[in-house]
Structure formats: C-alpha cells, structure tokens
Amino acid sequence: MVTRCGPSQAALETLRALGLPARDILRDNEDEYAALNLADPSKADAELFAAIAQFPILLQRPIVIAVERAVVARPPERVNELLDAGF
C-alpha cells in the first residue's frame, strides 16, 4: 500500500533524490517501527522508504530543504545548520 498523502509522497521523492539515508528520517518511537522490525540494521533503504510510504507516521517532521541540503528540524534549532551554511 502506498500513501495517498501527496505531500508525504513528494517529501519521500525529494529525500530519495537528495540521497538522505532513510534510517536518518525514521521515527523510532512509533508502533509501526517495532511491528515492522525497522531497527534491523540489515534493512535496506528501499525497505525503509517503502515502510515510510505505507505508514507516513514513520517520517520525521519537519524536514527543511535548501538547495541541495536537507535537515530533520528536530530539535528546531537544527535549521540553523542550513542558515549557517549560507542558505
């Protein structure tokens, strides 16, 4: 099953294009994370992205993108990484 949430789909495509590792954007405190055994280090990015597409709740938010860089803005101060880089 694929999410019907247009913004979630667009975010996933952007993250894939930027090469952001899927593991870096997973919310590991969700029930689906445990149920799908996503902590297993042998899970490939493709499997993790598929899980995010199926269960958008697994996607860390917000993700701030500037030019060719992206950060998961948790805590919100992480946005400063982009600002400090001149974006």
GROMACS .gro file of C-alpha atoms in nm:
model
   87
    1MET     CA    1   0.000   0.000   0.000
    2VAL     CA    2   0.122   0.347  -0.089
    3THR     CA    3   0.022   0.659   0.097
    4ARG     CA    4  -0.235   0.879  -0.070
    5CYS     CA    5  -0.089   1.177   0.109
    6GLY     CA    6   0.053   1.391  -0.172
    7PRO     CA    7   0.289   1.593   0.049
    8SER     CA    8   0.431   1.275   0.204
    9GLN     CA    9   0.492   1.124  -0.139
   10ALA     CA   10   0.658   1.446  -0.260
   11ALA     CA   11   0.879   1.459   0.050
   12LEU     CA   12   0.988   1.098   0.001
   13GLU     CA   13   1.081   1.162  -0.362
   14THR     CA   14   1.281   1.470  -0.262
   15LEU     CA   15   1.464   1.278   0.010
   16ARG     CA   16   1.548   0.997  -0.230
   17ALA     CA   17   1.680   1.249  -0.484
   18LEU     CA   18   1.896   1.414  -0.218
   19GLY     CA   19   2.036   1.079  -0.112
   20LEU     CA   20   1.930   1.121   0.251
   21PRO     CA   21   1.958   0.784   0.427
   22ALA     CA   22   1.615   0.651   0.519
   23ARG     CA   23   1.729   0.547   0.865
   24ASP     CA   24   1.804   0.914   0.946
   25ILE     CA   25   1.443   1.017   0.892
   26LEU     CA   26   1.258   0.739   1.074
   27ARG     CA   27   1.058   0.798   1.390
   28ASP     CA   28   1.166   0.503   1.602
   29ASN     CA   29   0.908   0.561   1.876
   30GLU     CA   30   0.608   0.460   1.662
   31ASP     CA   31   0.430   0.123   1.694
   32GLU     CA   32   0.480   0.055   1.323
   33TYR     CA   33   0.856   0.088   1.367
   34ALA     CA   34   0.859  -0.201   1.613
   35ALA     CA   35   0.596  -0.406   1.428
   36LEU     CA   36   0.795  -0.390   1.103
   37ASN     CA   37   1.127  -0.457   1.283
   38LEU     CA   38   1.278  -0.145   1.128
   39ALA     CA   39   1.559  -0.141   1.384
   40ASP     CA   40   1.711  -0.438   1.199
   41PRO     CA   41   2.036  -0.295   1.053
   42SER     CA   42   2.012  -0.530   0.753
   43LYS     CA   43   1.702  -0.345   0.626
   44ALA     CA   44   1.791  -0.163   0.305
   45ASP     CA   45   1.693   0.198   0.238
   46ALA     CA   46   1.441   0.076  -0.019
   47GLU     CA   47   1.260  -0.124   0.252
   48LEU     CA   48   1.268   0.168   0.493
   49PHE     CA   49   1.136   0.414   0.233
   50ALA     CA   50   0.861   0.165   0.145
   51ALA     CA   51   0.763   0.149   0.513
   52ILE     CA   52   0.752   0.530   0.529
   53ALA     CA   53   0.534   0.540   0.217
   54GLN     CA   54   0.297   0.286   0.370
   55PHE     CA   55   0.296   0.447   0.715
   56PRO     CA   56   0.370   0.824   0.684
   57ILE     CA   57   0.368   0.849   1.065
   58LEU     CA   58   0.720   0.698   1.047
   59LEU     CA   59   0.858   1.008   0.872
   60GLN     CA   60   1.036   1.257   1.096
   61ARG     CA   61   0.897   1.605   1.053
   62PRO     CA   62   0.961   1.878   0.973
   63ILE     CA   63   1.228   1.836   0.710
   64VAL     CA   64   1.373   2.161   0.583
   65ILE     CA   65   1.534   2.161   0.240
   66ALA     CA   66   1.754   2.436   0.099
   67VAL     CA   67   1.923   2.398  -0.237
   68GLU     CA   68   2.089   2.054  -0.213
   69ARG     CA   69   2.089   2.013   0.165
   70ALA     CA   70   1.822   1.890   0.399
   71VAL     CA   71   1.789   1.858   0.776
   72VAL     CA   72   1.533   1.699   1.000
   73ALA     CA   73   1.446   2.004   1.211
   74ARG     CA   74   1.420   1.818   1.541
   75PRO     CA   75   1.505   1.998   1.753
   76PRO     CA   76   1.405   2.312   1.562
   77GLU     CA   77   1.749   2.464   1.615
   78ARG     CA   78   1.882   2.223   1.351
   79VAL     CA   79   1.751   2.467   1.089
   80ASN     CA   80   2.047   2.683   1.191
   81GLU     CA   81   2.272   2.430   1.015
   82LEU     CA   82   2.124   2.542   0.685
   83LEU     CA   83   2.129   2.909   0.780
   84ASP     CA   84   2.492   2.888   0.898
   85ALA     CA   85   2.585   2.732   0.565
   86GLY     CA   86   2.457   3.042   0.385
   87PHE     CA   87   2.126   2.906   0.261
   0.00000   0.00000   0.00000
